[in-house]
């Protein structure tokens, strides 16, 4: 192949100069005859890589050949556009032409769902397009997007930022295509949704999480995951947070779908900490970091027993008293940095063990599946468990016990031992002196009694004389 390209280049060098001049002339003429595309000041086509006005016209209505596929690709492209730049263009001038940036806010009146062609689902990362009818001041607008909260209903507020696909006419509504929509429930939201919404989190990003319950993390989870991680980091700097709902693993395992986005507090026991690299530049910009942390922990099941469905022919995998929990957080608090092994180079270690009790306040993301040695050793399939995104982590290991209490107990024990040894030494010394005085007195008494019998025959000699006259008794005698 390389020789082929070299041969072509050598032929080009031998081409007559006249041909080169002719080619250059044709290039200039063609450049002059091409009609420039007139774009309005509010056009966002330059942000849409691979799309122009002609291609945009083929996306709507999606009844033309490949029209739906082109529309799906357009929405996919809109998902990756910088929303700040798109908003600036939309604010510059009202949308008039196809491809102009536009923003709209209104009340949801109707929702229709269209399935993405199966051949594109894996590539695009979403399975459905949602056609929303949004009403504002008696005027309806059609909004086409790829994500909508499963709990969205008529009467909810919808914010959209996208591009114009069709202007209002007798035949059709004004139609807007956008990658994401802002969703605000009309009615009482739970504490988690309120806290997320009040900190600029788009609740519409939660759409689709319930459909992926107990599945591994996927590309379509990325927007919701990183946005929630970013929002949680901002919330951690605030005070007067609402009281969180006390939770345990059973609550999530019983109904993980309805718990998504809930503001919870949970006490766990740490196992290990993993530093997760963020490789995409847009995600790094979003987090203002090239990594985040995952804490593997264990939650208390109480008296509940959890049985996991086994592979065919294998016994069920049973969890008693404890169940694995996963916690994601952008930055580790100081106490975790200091408690981690080799804390001096903690940021350089990818995985390091950690033992200690924690209290976590944060949001429930969803139940996710992952590979587990525990399950593989027992013949089970993938492990699934709660994935939470932490706002705050609190150390439940009292510092007074570790630093002060143990030192006091050790000091008191040492003093007690020394006091005991000293007491025993004093008692032994006193007892020894007392015994010496008793022995001295007894010796003096014995000396006085012997001096009175000096004139008598010694008792020892009398005993010896009896032994000589009468032999001692022996059991062998007859």
XYZ file of C-alpha atoms in Angstrom:
478
model
C 0.000 0.000 0.000
C 2.807 2.402 0.896
C 4.571 1.687 -2.442
C 1.276 2.373 -4.254
C 0.945 5.817 -2.654
C 4.615 6.580 -3.453
C 4.041 5.659 -7.096
C 1.054 7.997 -7.288
C 3.081 10.830 -5.777
C 5.898 10.249 -8.286
C 3.409 10.423 -11.149
C 2.023 13.671 -9.765
C 5.487 15.192 -9.781
C 5.858 14.365 -13.475
C 2.470 15.912 -14.464
C 2.785 18.802 -16.909
C 2.540 22.244 -15.393
C -0.365 22.971 -17.772
C -2.528 20.359 -16.075
C -1.708 21.800 -12.648
C -2.774 25.240 -13.836
C -6.020 23.864 -15.274
C -6.868 22.102 -12.014
C -6.207 25.260 -10.033
C -8.433 27.276 -12.377
C -11.321 24.811 -11.988
C -10.957 24.925 -8.188
C -11.199 28.719 -8.170
C -14.213 28.759 -10.518
C -16.042 26.164 -8.416
C -15.372 28.154 -5.267
C -16.854 31.261 -6.890
C -19.965 29.502 -8.183
C -20.872 27.864 -4.849
C -23.717 29.803 -3.265
C -23.109 30.635 0.381
C -25.628 29.363 2.911
C -27.385 32.242 4.618
C -27.708 31.586 8.313
C -29.539 33.793 10.755
C -27.871 35.277 13.799
C -29.694 32.755 15.953
C -28.637 29.683 13.989
C -27.119 26.788 15.946
C -26.231 24.693 12.874
C -22.533 25.361 13.407
C -22.796 23.469 16.686
C -24.357 20.445 14.977
C -21.470 18.501 13.518
C -22.566 16.745 10.312
C -25.871 18.602 9.954
C -26.884 21.414 7.617
C -30.259 22.922 6.709
C -30.897 20.371 3.978
C -30.268 17.462 6.323
C -32.344 19.079 9.052
C -35.289 19.285 6.683
C -35.143 15.510 6.237
C -35.563 14.928 9.967
C -39.121 16.275 10.243
C -41.720 15.073 9.780
C -40.160 11.638 10.339
C -42.341 10.026 7.673
C -39.750 10.270 4.911
C -37.354 7.365 4.265
C -34.762 7.338 7.049
C -36.528 10.368 8.524
C -36.899 8.789 11.975
C -33.280 7.630 11.975
C -32.098 11.111 11.056
C -34.282 12.628 13.781
C -32.829 10.226 16.364
C -29.300 11.145 15.295
C -30.132 14.841 15.549
C -31.428 14.454 19.106
C -28.304 12.471 19.962
C -26.158 15.306 18.602
C -28.142 17.864 20.582
C -27.454 15.943 23.803
C -23.726 16.671 23.489
C -24.010 20.397 22.718
C -22.788 22.850 25.340
C -26.038 24.149 26.805
C -24.509 27.480 27.789
C -23.464 28.258 24.215
C -26.858 27.148 22.912
C -28.604 29.405 25.434
C -26.517 32.414 24.348
C -27.520 31.869 20.725
C -31.182 31.462 21.684
C -31.085 34.716 23.654
C -29.486 36.618 20.750
C -32.484 36.548 18.398
C -35.934 34.882 18.178
C -35.959 31.651 16.166
C -37.209 32.077 12.604
C -35.492 29.496 10.412
C -34.866 25.783 10.713
C -31.796 25.244 12.856
C -32.212 28.404 14.928
C -31.707 27.984 18.657
C -34.822 28.437 20.755
C -35.999 28.051 24.338
C -39.540 27.372 25.488
C -41.397 26.882 28.756
C -44.910 25.613 29.298
C -47.256 23.037 30.745
C -47.257 19.435 29.590
C -50.570 18.413 28.044
C -49.767 15.210 26.142
C -46.945 12.670 25.672
C -46.370 10.231 22.829
C -43.523 7.760 22.711
C -41.797 6.455 19.572
C -39.301 3.600 19.617
C -35.830 4.245 18.203
C -34.846 1.857 15.372
C -33.237 -1.168 16.969
C -30.079 -0.815 14.893
C -29.443 2.608 16.479
C -30.362 1.936 20.100
C -26.962 0.684 21.228
C -25.096 3.381 19.299
C -27.247 6.286 20.476
C -27.703 5.121 24.040
C -31.481 5.578 24.248
C -34.435 3.481 23.130
C -37.253 6.013 22.768
C -38.105 9.454 21.499
C -40.760 11.430 23.383
C -43.078 13.791 21.523
C -44.325 16.270 24.117
C -47.130 18.742 23.564
C -46.429 21.765 25.723
C -48.891 24.621 26.120
C -48.064 28.215 26.976
C -50.604 31.052 26.850
C -53.056 29.091 24.693
C -50.271 28.285 22.236
C -49.003 24.690 21.863
C -45.505 23.628 20.867
C -44.266 20.156 20.034
C -41.019 19.232 21.805
C -39.054 16.153 20.703
C -36.539 14.764 23.191
C -34.916 11.502 24.274
C -35.611 11.556 28.011
C -38.570 12.167 30.272
C -39.174 11.241 33.890
C -41.379 8.198 34.243
C -43.576 10.043 36.735
C -44.165 12.999 34.399
C -47.845 13.746 33.856
C -50.156 16.345 32.397
C -49.896 19.625 34.245
C -46.167 19.375 34.928
C -43.874 22.175 33.810
C -41.476 21.563 30.920
C -38.454 23.684 29.975
C -36.829 23.028 26.597
C -33.699 24.342 24.915
C -33.030 23.151 21.379
C -33.402 24.065 17.709
C -36.376 24.874 15.538
C -37.475 22.082 13.191
C -40.779 23.499 11.918
C -42.450 26.865 12.393
C -46.119 27.336 13.087
C -48.401 26.878 10.090
C -51.824 25.592 9.277
C -50.550 22.043 8.906
C -48.272 21.635 11.884
C -47.307 22.953 15.286
C -44.061 24.727 15.997
C -41.650 21.854 16.590
C -38.493 21.942 18.669
C -35.865 19.216 18.946
C -33.728 19.129 22.096
C -31.416 16.702 23.796
C -32.771 17.272 27.300
C -35.780 18.921 28.878
C -36.249 20.367 32.316
C -39.102 18.723 34.196
C -40.823 20.090 37.263
C -43.627 18.060 38.762
C -46.908 19.843 39.354
C -47.639 18.867 42.901
C -45.770 17.834 46.013
C -42.294 16.499 45.312
C -40.289 14.430 47.770
C -37.403 16.037 49.647
C -34.825 14.603 47.256
C -36.479 15.970 44.114
C -36.941 19.370 45.745
C -33.326 19.503 46.845
C -32.039 18.478 43.420
C -34.354 20.860 41.555
C -33.478 23.801 43.798
C -29.810 23.259 42.939
C -30.275 23.405 39.151
C -30.463 19.648 38.578
C -32.702 18.713 35.628
C -35.119 16.155 37.011
C -35.785 14.958 33.480
C -32.358 13.299 33.613
C -33.868 10.726 35.965
C -36.066 9.486 33.134
C -35.102 5.983 32.114
C -33.250 5.064 35.313
C -36.141 2.906 36.477
C -36.066 1.005 33.174
C -32.443 0.029 33.868
C -33.141 -1.198 37.387
C -30.711 -4.023 38.381
C -28.686 -3.583 35.167
C -25.013 -2.524 34.881
C -24.239 1.161 34.473
C -24.651 2.190 30.845
C -23.779 5.144 28.640
C -27.319 6.486 28.974
C -26.818 6.731 32.740
C -23.916 9.139 32.276
C -25.789 12.443 32.146
C -27.832 11.698 35.250
C -24.901 10.187 37.175
C -22.360 12.947 36.603
C -24.945 15.705 36.983
C -26.094 14.253 40.308
C -22.460 13.831 41.410
C -21.791 17.471 40.514
C -24.959 18.684 42.258
C -24.187 16.643 45.377
C -20.770 18.275 45.602
C -22.352 21.761 45.459
C -24.933 20.825 48.094
C -22.197 19.583 50.447
C -21.052 23.183 50.892
C -24.466 24.271 52.166
C -25.975 24.189 55.639
C -29.537 23.728 56.885
C -30.191 20.744 54.655
C -33.565 18.986 55.049
C -33.793 15.967 57.301
C -33.031 12.825 55.338
C -35.091 9.632 55.450
C -33.400 6.849 57.410
C -32.794 3.975 55.009
C -31.449 0.439 54.919
C -30.651 -1.955 52.038
C -34.066 -3.614 52.284
C -35.882 -0.408 51.317
C -33.976 -0.175 48.039
C -34.149 -3.881 47.245
C -37.911 -3.990 47.738
C -38.769 -1.047 45.506
C -35.718 0.436 43.831
C -37.748 2.089 41.087
C -39.779 4.422 43.294
C -36.789 5.294 45.497
C -34.766 6.903 42.673
C -33.647 10.404 43.652
C -34.727 10.056 47.287
C -32.823 12.041 49.939
C -31.667 9.418 52.473
C -29.376 8.825 55.421
C -27.764 5.438 55.918
C -25.226 3.979 58.334
C -22.744 1.548 56.793
C -19.461 -0.205 57.512
C -16.645 0.558 55.084
C -14.732 -2.115 53.180
C -12.573 -0.382 50.569
C -12.162 2.849 48.605
C -11.556 2.967 44.844
C -10.368 5.976 42.860
C -12.318 6.061 39.566
C -10.695 7.876 36.621
C -12.836 10.216 34.498
C -11.420 10.148 30.975
C -13.861 12.233 28.922
C -12.887 15.900 28.740
C -16.484 17.136 28.983
C -17.038 15.104 32.144
C -13.778 16.419 33.607
C -14.963 19.955 32.926
C -18.346 19.185 34.442
C -16.837 17.768 37.659
C -13.800 20.055 37.665
C -11.837 16.872 38.323
C -10.405 13.877 36.495
C -11.645 11.361 39.074
C -14.193 10.549 41.741
C -14.323 7.907 44.488
C -16.364 4.782 45.050
C -16.726 3.444 48.580
C -17.660 -0.218 48.893
C -19.518 -0.727 52.145
C -21.910 -3.033 53.973
C -25.373 -2.128 55.251
C -27.339 -3.796 58.035
C -30.233 -6.058 56.996
C -31.561 -6.581 60.499
C -33.649 -9.769 60.673
C -34.318 -9.858 56.912
C -32.759 -12.587 54.737
C -32.067 -11.860 51.059
C -31.980 -14.701 48.515
C -30.433 -14.065 45.093
C -31.591 -15.999 42.034
C -28.892 -18.569 41.179
C -27.713 -19.976 37.886
C -29.524 -23.058 36.693
C -28.777 -26.002 38.945
C -27.139 -23.894 41.659
C -28.497 -23.226 45.168
C -29.653 -19.666 45.923
C -27.127 -17.198 47.311
C -28.271 -16.034 50.738
C -27.412 -12.771 52.495
C -28.023 -12.559 56.223
C -27.499 -9.559 58.518
C -25.447 -7.576 55.957
C -25.662 -6.520 52.288
C -23.177 -4.706 49.992
C -23.690 -0.992 49.292
C -21.883 1.267 46.789
C -21.368 4.977 47.444
C -20.010 7.500 44.922
C -18.591 10.856 46.011
C -16.544 13.473 44.188
C -14.013 14.153 46.972
C -13.182 12.236 50.139
C -13.576 14.044 53.465
C -10.429 14.613 55.525
C -11.107 11.838 58.011
C -11.263 9.251 55.224
C -8.026 10.524 53.737
C -6.296 10.159 57.102
C -7.793 6.771 57.929
C -6.985 5.224 54.547
C -3.924 3.077 54.288
C -0.819 4.995 53.206
C -2.638 8.290 53.571
C 0.490 10.207 52.539
C -0.007 9.050 48.960
C -3.717 8.263 49.175
C -4.563 9.995 45.887
C -2.036 7.819 44.047
C -3.564 4.530 45.161
C -6.384 3.200 43.000
C -7.803 0.718 45.507
C -7.127 0.719 49.224
C -8.842 -0.977 52.164
C -10.822 0.943 54.717
C -12.476 -0.253 57.905
C -14.802 1.968 59.859
C -18.415 2.930 60.410
C -19.867 5.793 58.360
C -23.084 7.755 58.114
C -23.984 8.832 54.580
C -26.399 11.551 53.512
C -27.144 11.643 49.820
C -29.326 10.518 46.943
C -30.278 7.038 45.819
C -29.295 6.656 42.156
C -30.583 3.178 41.305
C -29.942 -0.539 41.769
C -26.972 -1.513 39.626
C -25.382 -4.823 38.697
C -21.652 -5.579 38.800
C -19.275 -8.528 38.873
C -18.576 -9.940 42.321
C -16.138 -12.634 43.467
C -18.556 -13.490 46.251
C -21.296 -14.335 43.758
C -18.962 -16.152 41.372
C -17.641 -18.378 44.152
C -21.201 -19.381 44.995
C -22.290 -20.001 41.428
C -24.482 -16.920 41.221
C -24.856 -14.361 38.452
C -23.963 -10.682 38.751
C -24.305 -8.982 42.111
C -26.755 -6.097 42.246
C -27.118 -3.557 44.985
C -27.927 0.069 45.844
C -25.784 2.796 44.299
C -25.919 6.054 46.251
C -24.347 9.440 45.579
C -23.123 11.041 48.779
C -23.451 14.660 49.788
C -21.941 14.245 53.261
C -20.040 11.458 55.016
C -19.751 11.391 58.810
C -17.296 9.364 60.867
C -19.117 7.176 63.404
C -15.920 5.980 65.086
C -15.583 8.279 68.163
C -12.206 9.977 68.188
C -12.235 10.137 72.033
C -12.204 6.360 72.289
C -9.299 5.966 69.923
C -7.125 8.863 71.003
C -7.976 9.676 74.626
C -9.902 6.786 76.124
C -7.394 4.110 75.184
C -4.509 6.207 76.482
C -6.281 6.769 79.807
C -7.136 3.099 80.160
C -3.535 2.147 79.406
C -2.162 4.647 81.894
C -4.542 3.536 84.639
C -3.728 -0.105 83.974
C 0.005 0.580 84.134
C -0.404 2.524 87.374
C -2.485 -0.291 88.860
C 0.141 -2.865 87.956
C 2.973 -0.754 89.408
C 0.967 -0.106 92.569
C 0.270 -3.812 92.935
C 3.914 -4.731 92.482
C 4.964 -2.089 95.020
C 2.333 -3.325 97.498
C 3.456 -6.928 97.132
C 7.101 -5.898 97.658
C 6.232 -3.924 100.810
C 4.112 -6.799 102.158
C 6.832 -9.354 101.486
C 9.464 -7.145 103.119
C 7.287 -6.600 106.169
C 6.496 -10.328 106.412
C 10.169 -11.246 106.117
C 11.131 -8.914 108.954
C 8.332 -10.314 111.142
C 9.479 -13.903 110.484
C 13.036 -12.982 111.383
C 11.932 -11.560 114.743
C 9.851 -14.685 115.487
C 12.765 -17.013 114.660
C 15.095 -14.917 116.806
C 12.793 -15.126 119.846
C 12.277 -18.891 119.361
C 16.050 -19.424 119.216
C 16.543 -17.542 122.463
C 13.860 -19.640 124.196
C 15.400 -22.925 122.986
C 18.840 -21.809 124.196
C 17.486 -21.094 127.688
C 15.769 -24.562 128.032
C 18.870 -26.542 126.977
C 21.025 -24.878 129.567
C 18.870 -26.352 132.390
C 19.382 -30.059 131.354
C 23.115 -30.102 130.870
C 23.643 -32.444 133.852
C 21.317 -35.187 132.577
C 21.992 -38.031 130.114
C 21.342 -37.044 126.560
C 18.094 -38.431 125.129
C 19.795 -39.373 121.925
C 22.151 -41.790 123.683
C 19.247 -43.533 125.403
C 17.488 -44.122 122.125
C 20.643 -45.587 120.606
C 21.067 -48.012 123.435
C 17.526 -49.390 122.908
C 18.142 -49.939 119.265
C 21.139 -52.102 120.012
C 19.321 -54.357 122.536
C 16.065 -54.740 120.659
C 16.219 -54.905 116.875
C 13.579 -52.906 115.045
C 10.329 -54.608 113.801
C 10.420 -55.893 110.266
C 7.461 -57.160 108.195
C 9.672 -60.074 107.059
C 10.048 -61.504 110.622
C 8.112 -64.646 111.614
